[in-house]
């Protein structure tokens, strides 16, 4: 049976299904008349009606054209195979009407437990049915269980409570159901069923925790999924309310008061509710949701205070009520005893291609000749539905001959629609320190080891450890394998677009430089102009590039500088004293110039350099001079009082470690892996009371270790595979 999801094609408000002789003809007539008098066009199906082929066709048509199904369960309902078959069809229609579910409203003329448990008269009826067909009986049982879970109207003590009053209550409830606040969802909801399955099960479990947190990266579809489960679940609750854009609305004058009033209007079905102030609103919400089973969605919540202004405490909630919160912050609520968390994952490759193709070509797969370009677009979007929709819409009107150029532009400058949505996460960061931390990582440190980056950014006074954890909680960053920092490519591009917009046409005015070409241009042409006090720069050079030291003179507040394989000319006094991180792989320097003052330097990365002597660097914590093949004996370490990590890996000609290493009292890690000519360690390493890790793997000629090394209390790791001992 085909089913249309267009509300305009519904010809009946209500489809009334009951067993007339069981409830009494008066009740059915009274209910039908009351519905019609209330303005609800109603189709009545009674199992006592004599069936004709024409009537069956009319019945099937009426079922397809009805918005709400009112099913009356009476004492002998289960004895009627017609009623049971009708119920199966109704529940099937409900499932297949996804995502715009029709409403099924049970009316219990008997104890609901008889229906859900199939007890007493229902048990007797099914004993008879099972003699004819166990398979069909099980289908009927499943339909009864499913409809019972929806809840409904119950006639309590029928002989005491007047049926007329009960009928009027049913009419009121029908009015509420038909005025239910269905929310719009986008077209082409690829992969939605699997992503809402667990949420839907949680919503159906009235005994589970009352709060559901839907979280994930910006643009991944949290709001769309919340809308879907909201529409799915409307008929399970007495009242429902979807409050969109909490973050933005709360920023407006009296924004929270507006949200409180919107909730009260919807839950109470009364648009005249007044809210004098936020405290008054809270008290009225407490009364409104404390006596009824409600479903409330709080969409795009930025911080817990926004939730508390609407629902101050979960104790207000009536049993079986549910609140869904969508957020980009994983730890918005930390108490797992009151909340269930649902992470929304990015789309897979096949799902992404299908969604992209639907928006470009109007079908599930690309047109002939477009597959290569489509795969390129899909790969860049990395499973984010927002990006796939935006790119798909943008490219849908472009000829294939222009696609390469269009894709080049989209990859160079983030699409504005995507940028705006993703930037919300950046703007929601707690303060300027958190935002600087995020931009630093996005521009310079993706893929690097977390502890290494933490030391650098702590040197920038950015409180990196707590800040990185906060970025992880907000899905702006991930800690991957080997403790590496991972950032979604679209978030990376969003961050870099923020920096680019500081000065779109003049890189020399930006706070950060990460692009190889921009860095070369600025440093070669000496076009640094008026950068902020937070000026940071990272560059990457091949051996053929060189520039004048004077180009750095204007960068008085430069903190992060990467000059890998670059050549410097001129006086080193121009190198800013503010540097925290200096990475200069392949540096030709054999010693640090005396005019170089780097009192704030925390990390010095001089891999594959010619460095043999190091000056006094009072703040240095990490020194990496790996793969320095000209190094025979290490530099004197006396001027490095704060050094914590020393990396000499693959210094293949190193034969001796300077005894001054014993003066580096804060040293925690010593890495000599692959130093295949090293013959011994100085006994002064025994003086290092904080040393935890020594790596000697591959030191092929090392035939002697300091006596007592095995008794060092601080030493936790000694890797010495492949040594001569």
XYZ file of C-alpha atoms in Angstrom:
725
model
C 0.000 0.000 0.000
C 1.527 3.323 -1.016
C 1.608 6.089 1.559
C 1.922 9.800 0.912
C 3.707 12.008 3.435
C 2.079 15.207 2.141
C -0.364 16.583 4.730
C -2.386 18.164 1.923
C -3.450 14.688 0.722
C -5.121 13.700 3.999
C -8.919 13.784 3.589
C -9.789 12.586 7.106
C -8.677 13.972 10.405
C -9.573 10.784 12.278
C -9.935 7.098 11.399
C -12.082 5.516 14.128
C -11.628 1.764 14.608
C -13.714 -0.098 17.228
C -15.811 -3.181 17.905
C -19.302 -1.790 18.203
C -21.105 -4.612 20.024
C -18.348 -4.710 22.656
C -18.377 -1.034 23.621
C -22.046 -0.560 23.088
C -23.485 1.161 20.060
C -24.106 4.306 22.082
C -20.429 4.850 22.874
C -19.305 4.502 19.265
C -22.063 6.760 18.006
C -21.411 9.289 20.744
C -17.658 9.374 20.050
C -18.126 9.661 16.283
C -20.675 12.464 16.686
C -18.485 14.349 19.174
C -15.521 14.204 16.806
C -17.585 15.457 13.878
C -19.140 18.237 15.972
C -15.661 19.292 17.046
C -14.784 19.763 13.376
C -12.823 16.553 12.840
C -13.779 14.803 9.604
C -13.924 11.183 10.784
C -14.058 7.832 8.989
C -15.686 5.150 11.145
C -14.720 1.491 10.821
C -16.819 -0.944 12.848
C -16.300 -4.690 12.606
C -20.099 -5.185 12.701
C -20.478 -3.489 9.319
C -21.259 -5.963 6.549
C -18.269 -6.088 4.202
C -18.514 -5.485 0.493
C -15.700 -5.233 -2.006
C -16.562 -1.586 -2.675
C -16.453 -0.824 1.034
C -13.078 -2.538 1.451
C -11.619 -0.366 -1.315
C -13.085 2.709 0.367
C -11.654 1.555 3.689
C -8.154 1.128 2.316
C -8.347 4.564 0.697
C -9.565 6.133 3.956
C -6.672 4.604 5.868
C -4.190 6.208 3.483
C -5.935 9.563 3.793
C -6.223 9.781 7.599
C -4.017 11.814 9.932
C -4.929 10.144 13.209
C -6.034 6.587 14.000
C -8.263 6.213 17.051
C -8.314 2.524 18.048
C -10.744 1.534 20.804
C -9.682 -1.568 22.742
C -12.571 -3.380 24.399
C -13.004 -6.646 26.280
C -13.474 -8.861 23.219
C -11.407 -6.816 20.764
C -8.906 -9.681 20.400
C -11.618 -12.151 19.417
C -12.210 -10.203 16.188
C -9.737 -11.140 13.461
C -11.015 -8.141 11.520
C -9.992 -5.773 14.327
C -6.624 -7.463 14.709
C -5.896 -7.334 10.984
C -6.912 -3.685 10.960
C -4.538 -2.944 13.826
C -1.630 -4.630 11.996
C -2.312 -2.459 8.941
C -2.496 0.686 11.057
C 0.822 0.006 12.807
C 2.395 -0.856 9.465
C 1.178 2.459 8.077
C 2.672 4.217 11.079
C 6.088 2.678 10.447
C 6.024 3.332 6.709
C 4.948 6.939 7.102
C 8.479 7.731 8.343
C 9.737 10.399 8.756
C 6.323 12.140 9.114
C 4.623 9.631 11.370
C 0.854 9.455 11.419
C -0.656 9.490 14.906
C -1.981 6.301 16.466
C -3.995 6.977 19.625
C -5.184 3.972 21.639
C -8.371 4.274 23.697
C -8.609 1.650 26.425
C -12.197 0.685 27.236
C -10.566 -2.011 29.395
C -7.490 -2.235 31.600
C -4.472 -1.508 29.343
C -2.611 -4.426 30.965
C -5.063 -6.851 29.346
C -3.972 -5.521 25.964
C -0.222 -5.320 26.551
C 0.015 -8.686 28.354
C -2.774 -10.350 26.340
C -4.380 -11.599 29.541
C -7.884 -12.838 30.502
C -10.253 -12.481 27.522
C -7.313 -11.622 25.260
C -5.491 -14.807 26.339
C -8.570 -16.891 25.613
C -8.967 -15.296 22.190
C -5.339 -15.966 21.265
C -5.577 -19.581 22.391
C -8.276 -19.978 19.759
C -6.333 -18.006 17.113
C -3.190 -20.080 17.594
C -5.111 -23.231 16.751
C -5.634 -21.777 13.277
C -2.275 -20.032 12.717
C 0.495 -19.518 15.237
C 2.381 -17.319 12.772
C -0.513 -14.916 12.309
C -1.268 -14.920 16.033
C 2.301 -13.784 16.749
C 1.930 -10.906 14.257
C -1.220 -9.795 16.087
C 0.487 -10.106 19.478
C 3.390 -7.923 18.292
C 0.978 -5.248 17.050
C -0.838 -5.212 20.415
C 2.441 -4.862 22.307
C 3.603 -2.073 20.000
C 0.401 -0.058 20.277
C 0.291 -0.510 24.066
C 3.707 1.155 24.355
C 2.234 4.332 22.866
C 0.036 4.947 25.893
C -3.434 6.404 25.430
C -6.790 7.297 26.966
C -8.089 4.960 29.679
C -11.678 4.619 30.914
C -11.206 4.066 34.632
C -14.069 2.295 36.448
C -16.483 2.653 33.561
C -19.597 2.268 35.692
C -18.585 5.234 37.868
C -17.122 7.676 35.403
C -19.605 9.035 32.893
C -18.848 7.979 29.348
C -19.834 11.423 28.060
C -17.004 12.974 30.057
C -14.620 10.337 28.724
C -15.649 11.099 25.149
C -15.001 14.817 25.653
C -11.544 14.010 27.070
C -10.825 11.947 23.952
C -11.865 14.846 21.720
C -9.576 17.219 23.638
C -6.682 14.815 23.259
C -7.357 14.400 19.539
C -7.240 18.176 19.191
C -3.827 18.216 20.900
C -2.501 15.388 18.774
C -3.605 16.957 15.507
C -2.051 20.256 16.540
C 1.204 18.543 17.446
C 4.302 20.584 16.623
C 5.899 18.606 13.783
C 9.256 20.143 12.875
C 10.648 20.361 9.368
C 13.552 18.134 8.373
C 15.765 18.338 5.272
C 15.235 16.083 2.286
C 17.517 13.131 1.491
C 18.141 11.861 5.025
C 20.819 9.326 4.188
C 21.704 6.845 6.937
C 19.179 8.324 9.351
C 17.594 5.045 10.480
C 20.781 3.573 11.944
C 21.662 6.826 13.679
C 18.333 7.226 15.450
C 17.793 3.572 16.403
C 19.395 3.742 19.865
C 17.815 7.110 20.614
C 14.394 5.789 19.692
C 14.820 2.767 21.962
C 15.804 5.061 24.827
C 12.734 7.223 24.247
C 10.472 4.173 24.362
C 11.952 3.028 27.683
C 10.036 5.045 30.271
C 12.146 3.601 33.087
C 15.500 4.780 31.671
C 17.334 8.026 32.473
C 15.359 11.170 31.590
C 18.039 13.108 29.711
C 19.505 12.287 26.296
C 22.569 14.167 25.041
C 23.072 14.152 21.265
C 26.585 15.410 20.617
C 29.118 15.633 17.823
C 31.059 17.938 15.535
C 29.288 20.952 14.003
C 27.402 20.146 10.803
C 27.222 16.396 11.478
C 23.414 16.401 11.731
C 22.624 16.600 15.452
C 19.652 18.918 14.964
C 18.305 16.890 12.051
C 18.458 13.694 14.076
C 16.798 15.383 17.056
C 13.997 16.554 14.766
C 13.499 13.058 13.405
C 13.218 11.381 16.789
C 10.980 14.216 17.962
C 8.568 13.689 15.062
C 8.716 9.941 15.619
C 7.791 10.204 19.276
C 5.080 12.851 19.431
C 2.269 10.386 20.025
C 4.105 8.746 22.920
C 3.852 11.838 25.131
C 1.088 14.032 26.470
C 2.870 17.173 25.300
C 5.950 17.898 23.198
C 8.066 20.962 22.492
C 11.069 21.544 20.221
C 13.069 24.651 21.197
C 15.536 25.455 18.386
C 18.702 27.566 18.433
C 19.034 27.818 22.220
C 22.572 29.214 21.928
C 21.636 32.129 19.670
C 18.211 32.869 21.160
C 19.619 33.073 24.697
C 21.933 35.900 23.577
C 19.008 38.113 22.563
C 17.356 40.589 24.982
C 14.992 38.550 27.166
C 15.983 35.515 25.090
C 15.575 33.029 27.926
C 12.185 34.496 28.793
C 11.118 34.008 25.183
C 12.198 30.362 25.292
C 10.364 29.797 28.580
C 7.175 31.289 27.136
C 7.497 29.196 23.967
C 7.789 26.034 26.057
C 4.790 26.913 28.207
C 2.630 27.858 25.214
C 3.366 24.525 23.545
C 3.105 22.233 26.566
C -0.037 23.861 27.926
C -1.625 24.374 24.484
C -2.224 27.975 25.541
C -0.757 30.872 23.596
C -1.862 33.385 26.214
C 0.489 32.270 28.977
C 2.404 35.253 30.342
C 5.943 35.150 31.733
C 6.761 38.179 33.892
C 10.438 37.326 34.374
C 12.793 34.345 34.226
C 12.032 33.300 37.819
C 8.300 33.406 37.085
C 8.896 31.389 33.932
C 10.807 28.730 35.850
C 8.026 28.336 38.406
C 5.391 27.983 35.701
C 7.476 25.437 33.790
C 7.881 23.411 36.993
C 4.094 23.258 37.369
C 3.510 22.545 33.669
C 5.916 19.620 33.256
C 5.535 18.160 36.717
C 2.098 16.694 36.085
C 2.320 15.341 32.546
C 4.548 13.113 30.412
C 6.452 15.499 28.161
C 9.088 15.383 25.439
C 11.273 18.482 25.228
C 14.121 19.069 22.783
C 16.666 21.774 23.644
C 18.551 22.293 20.402
C 22.090 23.656 20.104
C 22.896 24.219 23.769
C 26.191 25.976 24.410
C 26.476 25.659 28.183
C 24.603 24.159 31.120
C 23.239 27.480 32.391
C 21.034 27.673 29.300
C 19.452 24.343 30.251
C 19.049 25.329 33.897
C 17.099 28.449 32.972
C 14.517 26.254 31.250
C 14.528 23.139 33.427
C 16.359 23.974 36.633
C 16.362 20.433 38.002
C 15.499 17.035 36.592
C 13.329 16.400 39.666
C 10.682 18.553 38.023
C 10.043 15.928 35.371
C 7.021 13.671 35.538
C 7.723 9.942 35.356
C 8.405 8.863 31.784
C 9.227 12.370 30.527
C 12.284 12.872 28.342
C 14.535 15.807 27.504
C 16.820 15.697 24.463
C 19.740 18.128 24.329
C 21.822 18.671 21.200
C 25.253 20.139 21.797
C 28.815 20.275 20.528
C 30.089 19.798 24.076
C 30.556 16.173 25.125
C 30.773 17.015 28.830
C 27.845 19.393 29.021
C 26.401 16.972 31.588
C 28.840 14.768 33.458
C 26.398 12.757 35.575
C 25.753 9.503 33.708
C 23.136 8.579 36.304
C 20.673 11.067 34.834
C 21.716 11.176 31.179
C 22.429 8.942 28.215
C 24.884 10.191 25.594
C 24.592 9.568 21.854
C 27.519 10.541 19.658
C 26.607 11.257 16.038
C 29.270 9.889 13.709
C 30.166 11.264 10.302
C 28.730 9.569 7.209
C 30.634 6.727 5.573
C 32.067 7.018 2.063
C 29.085 5.393 0.327
C 26.564 7.414 2.352
C 28.493 10.609 1.616
C 28.535 9.955 -2.124
C 24.812 9.213 -2.078
C 23.939 12.423 -0.186
C 26.215 14.529 -2.384
C 24.759 12.973 -5.545
C 21.185 13.597 -4.409
C 21.912 17.311 -4.084
C 23.862 17.573 -7.339
C 22.146 15.113 -9.666
C 18.862 14.348 -7.901
C 19.701 10.655 -7.618
C 21.840 8.298 -5.529
C 24.841 8.142 -7.902
C 26.763 10.668 -10.018
C 26.036 11.116 -13.706
C 28.384 9.560 -16.225
C 31.649 11.456 -16.363
C 31.237 13.021 -12.913
C 32.443 10.185 -10.667
C 36.062 11.340 -10.316
C 35.077 14.908 -9.507
C 32.348 13.742 -7.127
C 34.748 11.506 -5.218
C 37.136 14.437 -4.856
C 34.386 16.592 -3.361
C 33.185 13.811 -1.064
C 36.716 13.111 0.170
C 37.195 16.742 1.160
C 33.892 16.898 3.062
C 34.959 13.965 5.285
C 31.444 12.738 6.017
C 29.927 16.030 7.230
C 26.349 16.229 5.867
C 26.310 20.034 6.014
C 29.378 20.253 3.774
C 28.045 17.629 1.373
C 24.752 19.511 1.002
C 26.414 22.912 0.587
C 28.955 21.675 -1.952
C 26.325 19.651 -3.760
C 23.983 22.619 -4.081
C 26.827 24.892 -5.197
C 28.039 22.477 -7.879
C 24.608 21.466 -9.151
C 24.418 24.419 -11.571
C 28.016 24.225 -12.816
C 29.056 22.567 -16.059
C 31.509 19.677 -15.730
C 34.146 21.670 -17.602
C 34.195 24.152 -14.706
C 34.186 21.637 -11.867
C 37.967 21.427 -11.423
C 38.229 25.177 -11.069
C 35.240 25.293 -8.721
C 36.660 22.510 -6.535
C 40.041 24.264 -6.405
C 38.292 27.380 -5.098
C 36.220 25.468 -2.540
C 39.338 23.756 -1.206
C 41.258 27.037 -1.047
C 38.554 29.093 0.684
C 35.987 27.359 2.876
C 32.412 27.685 1.616
C 30.715 30.473 3.566
C 27.710 28.370 4.597
C 29.993 25.715 6.093
C 32.267 28.328 7.652
C 29.406 30.034 9.507
C 28.128 26.815 11.056
C 31.562 25.554 12.087
C 32.612 28.940 13.463
C 29.888 28.658 16.103
C 32.116 26.140 17.911
C 35.048 28.567 17.799
C 32.964 31.489 19.037
C 31.621 29.380 21.910
C 35.083 28.826 23.398
C 35.398 30.211 26.900
C 37.836 33.051 26.315
C 40.527 34.526 24.118
C 43.143 32.111 25.482
C 41.079 29.129 24.356
C 40.562 30.654 20.921
C 44.289 31.391 20.514
C 45.089 27.835 21.552
C 42.703 26.443 18.923
C 44.115 28.637 16.152
C 47.704 27.738 17.083
C 46.964 24.028 16.859
C 44.968 24.345 13.635
C 47.694 26.351 11.934
C 50.838 24.667 13.240
C 50.514 21.516 15.324
C 48.096 19.035 13.732
C 49.668 15.575 13.756
C 52.165 16.395 16.487
C 52.436 14.619 19.828
C 50.149 16.114 22.478
C 52.693 16.399 25.313
C 55.182 18.073 22.972
C 52.592 20.644 21.869
C 51.447 21.168 25.457
C 54.920 22.288 26.527
C 55.117 24.756 23.645
C 51.696 26.241 24.261
C 52.209 26.365 28.016
C 55.234 28.493 27.163
C 52.779 30.789 25.348
C 50.821 30.962 28.636
C 47.779 29.272 27.124
C 47.189 26.638 29.856
C 47.424 23.985 27.203
C 46.601 20.784 29.093
C 43.179 21.949 30.246
C 42.645 23.818 26.983
C 43.334 20.791 24.795
C 40.945 18.675 26.871
C 38.268 21.340 26.441
C 38.792 21.297 22.659
C 38.442 17.506 22.708
C 35.211 17.767 24.713
C 33.861 20.250 22.168
C 34.812 18.055 19.176
C 37.260 20.623 17.897
C 40.157 18.224 18.396
C 40.849 14.508 18.795
C 43.721 12.687 20.465
C 44.657 9.887 18.099
C 47.123 7.036 17.925
C 50.456 7.649 19.653
C 48.910 10.631 21.441
C 48.858 12.700 18.230
C 46.616 15.728 17.771
C 44.006 15.191 15.053
C 41.634 17.830 13.704
C 38.858 17.391 11.162
C 39.986 18.991 7.871
C 36.940 21.252 7.760
C 37.615 22.529 11.290
C 41.238 23.122 10.315
C 40.117 25.092 7.277
C 37.582 27.028 9.359
C 40.346 28.085 11.762
C 42.675 29.087 8.963
C 39.883 31.013 7.269
C 39.416 33.000 10.489
C 43.079 33.983 10.285
C 42.918 34.650 6.539
C 40.001 37.020 7.038
C 42.165 39.189 9.298
C 43.678 40.481 6.068
C 42.435 38.647 2.948
C 44.731 40.428 0.499
C 47.826 41.036 2.621
C 49.316 38.009 4.458
C 51.806 40.322 6.146
C 49.015 41.726 8.311
C 47.784 38.358 9.571
C 48.520 37.033 13.053
C 49.669 33.639 11.762
C 51.373 32.399 8.611
C 51.259 28.687 7.826
C 51.135 28.628 4.037
C 54.518 27.953 2.452
C 53.921 30.449 -0.349
C 52.591 33.198 1.939
C 55.512 32.772 4.319
C 58.059 32.927 1.510
C 56.413 36.060 0.113
C 56.257 37.891 3.438
C 59.780 37.018 4.581
C 61.483 37.539 1.246
C 59.757 40.795 0.478
C 59.827 42.010 4.081
C 56.121 42.882 3.957
C 55.265 42.402 7.644
C 53.013 45.355 8.538
C 51.250 46.153 11.783
C 50.560 42.627 12.987
C 48.915 42.091 16.336
C 50.810 41.594 19.572
C 50.005 37.909 19.178
C 51.876 37.598 15.891
C 52.906 34.023 15.150
C 54.545 32.655 12.049
C 55.367 29.245 10.709
C 57.196 28.681 7.450
C 58.645 25.755 5.555
C 61.600 26.194 3.218
C 63.523 24.001 0.860
C 67.304 24.372 0.740
C 66.996 26.760 -2.189
C 65.179 29.414 -0.146
C 66.975 32.062 1.835
C 66.023 35.402 3.272
C 67.439 38.282 5.298
C 67.259 38.100 9.084
C 66.084 41.695 9.021
C 62.743 40.444 7.666
C 61.991 39.245 11.206
C 62.795 42.576 12.826
C 59.188 43.809 12.809
C 57.886 40.571 14.370
C 58.725 41.697 17.881
C 56.180 39.355 19.473
C 56.851 36.305 17.310
C 56.372 33.131 19.365
C 56.301 30.211 16.926
C 58.786 29.948 14.055
C 59.497 27.059 11.728
C 62.328 27.508 9.206
C 62.961 23.970 8.094
C 65.849 23.840 5.624
C 65.812 27.604 5.237
C 68.948 29.737 4.925
C 69.317 32.935 6.921
C 71.526 35.873 6.025
C 72.452 38.800 8.211
C 72.621 39.561 11.893
C 70.948 37.098 14.239
C 70.126 39.879 16.659
C 66.939 40.362 14.615
C 65.610 36.962 15.644
C 62.816 37.899 18.104
C 63.547 37.298 21.774
C 59.909 36.317 22.270
C 60.315 32.914 20.554
C 58.798 29.931 22.382
C 59.249 27.337 19.618
C 61.994 27.285 17.024
C 62.021 24.456 14.514
C 64.931 24.653 12.096
C 65.616 21.273 10.530
C 68.793 21.232 8.493
C 70.190 24.374 10.094
C 73.803 25.090 8.998
C 74.623 26.628 12.381
C 77.367 24.878 14.358
C 76.757 27.004 17.427
C 74.138 29.456 18.597
C 75.325 33.042 17.857
C 76.249 35.061 20.936
C 73.898 37.849 19.862
C 70.981 35.451 19.973
C 68.911 35.939 23.123
C 66.197 33.343 23.504
C 65.360 33.473 27.201
C 61.758 32.319 26.604
C 62.516 29.442 24.214
C 60.801 26.227 25.403
C 61.372 23.893 22.438
C 64.363 23.847 20.091
C 64.029 21.389 17.209
C 67.279 21.271 15.225
C 67.040 17.852 13.599
C 69.542 17.109 10.793
C 71.475 20.252 11.661
C 75.173 20.947 12.182
C 74.713 22.137 15.772
C 77.560 21.279 18.169
C 77.356 23.982 20.821
C 74.389 25.407 22.709
C 74.321 28.645 24.675
C 72.417 29.393 27.867
C 68.699 28.740 27.321
C 67.098 29.069 30.764
C 63.529 28.058 29.783
C 64.295 25.246 27.316
C 62.379 22.026 28.087
C 62.795 20.025 24.867
C 65.936 19.781 22.744
C 65.767 17.633 19.609
C 69.010 17.305 17.677
C 68.220 13.979 16.069
C 70.007 12.811 12.921
C 72.828 15.333 13.327
C 75.363 13.170 11.508
C 78.327 15.486 12.124
C 77.849 15.299 15.883
C 80.620 13.261 17.555
C 80.228 14.462 21.121
C 77.186 16.169 22.532
C 77.171 19.846 23.447
C 77.713 20.999 27.007
C 74.285 20.939 28.683
C 75.207 23.157 31.625
C 73.193 26.063 30.270
C 69.930 24.107 30.120
C 68.665 24.002 33.723
C 65.038 23.305 32.793
C 65.593 20.639 30.123
C 63.142 17.730 30.423
C 63.508 15.882 27.106
C 66.710 15.327 25.180
C 66.423 13.611 21.791
C 69.619 12.446 20.061
C 68.068 9.707 17.954
C 70.003 8.515 14.882
C 73.092 10.638 15.568
C 75.024 7.861 13.846
C 78.523 9.275 14.515
C 77.974 10.170 18.149
C 80.516 8.437 20.376
C 80.246 10.365 23.625
C 77.664 12.071 25.803
C 79.065 15.075 27.678
C 79.285 14.542 31.426
C 77.498 17.851 31.951
C 74.271 15.921 31.400
C 74.379 15.174 35.121
C 73.678 18.856 35.792
C 70.343 18.755 33.968
C 68.432 17.998 37.138
C 64.961 18.137 35.569
C 65.676 15.698 32.739
C 62.886 13.134 32.415
C 63.608 11.472 29.053
C 66.883 10.673 27.270
C 66.601 9.207 23.755
C 69.779 7.853 22.143
C 68.109 5.370 19.835
C 70.162 4.465 16.762
C 73.398 6.093 17.988
C 75.306 3.106 16.711
C 78.844 4.368 17.528
C 78.079 5.336 21.108
C 80.306 3.282 23.440
C 79.226 4.349 26.927
C 77.050 6.590 29.031
C 78.692 8.906 31.544
C 78.219 7.914 35.171
C 76.787 11.367 35.820
C 73.403 10.163 34.529
C 73.043 8.533 37.941
C 72.697 12.041 39.365
C 69.421 12.598 37.481
C 66.773 12.034 40.150
C 63.825 12.688 37.825
C 64.964 10.597 34.869
C 62.197 8.145 33.942
C 63.009 7.003 30.391
C 66.267 6.001 28.701
C 66.170 4.702 25.118
C 69.336 2.966 23.910
C 67.894 0.685 21.226
C 70.229 0.214 18.275
C 73.334 1.478 20.083
C 75.356 -1.347 18.540
C 78.726 -0.544 20.165
C 77.469 0.320 23.602
C 79.300 -2.183 25.774
C 79.125 -0.522 29.149
C 76.364 0.987 31.305
C 76.989 3.037 34.440
C 77.155 0.840 37.499
C 74.008 1.322 39.572
C 71.756 2.304 36.661
C 69.429 -0.543 37.576
C 69.038 0.900 41.057
C 67.802 4.321 39.958
C 64.477 4.727 41.732
C 63.080 7.202 39.222
C 63.836 5.075 36.137
C 60.674 3.441 34.772
C 61.645 2.550 31.194
C 64.967 1.303 29.839
C 64.907 0.253 26.192
C 68.206 -1.374 25.298
C 67.491 -3.929 22.580
C 70.329 -4.357 20.095
C 73.167 -3.047 22.284
C 76.541 -4.798 22.567
C 76.143 -5.844 26.210
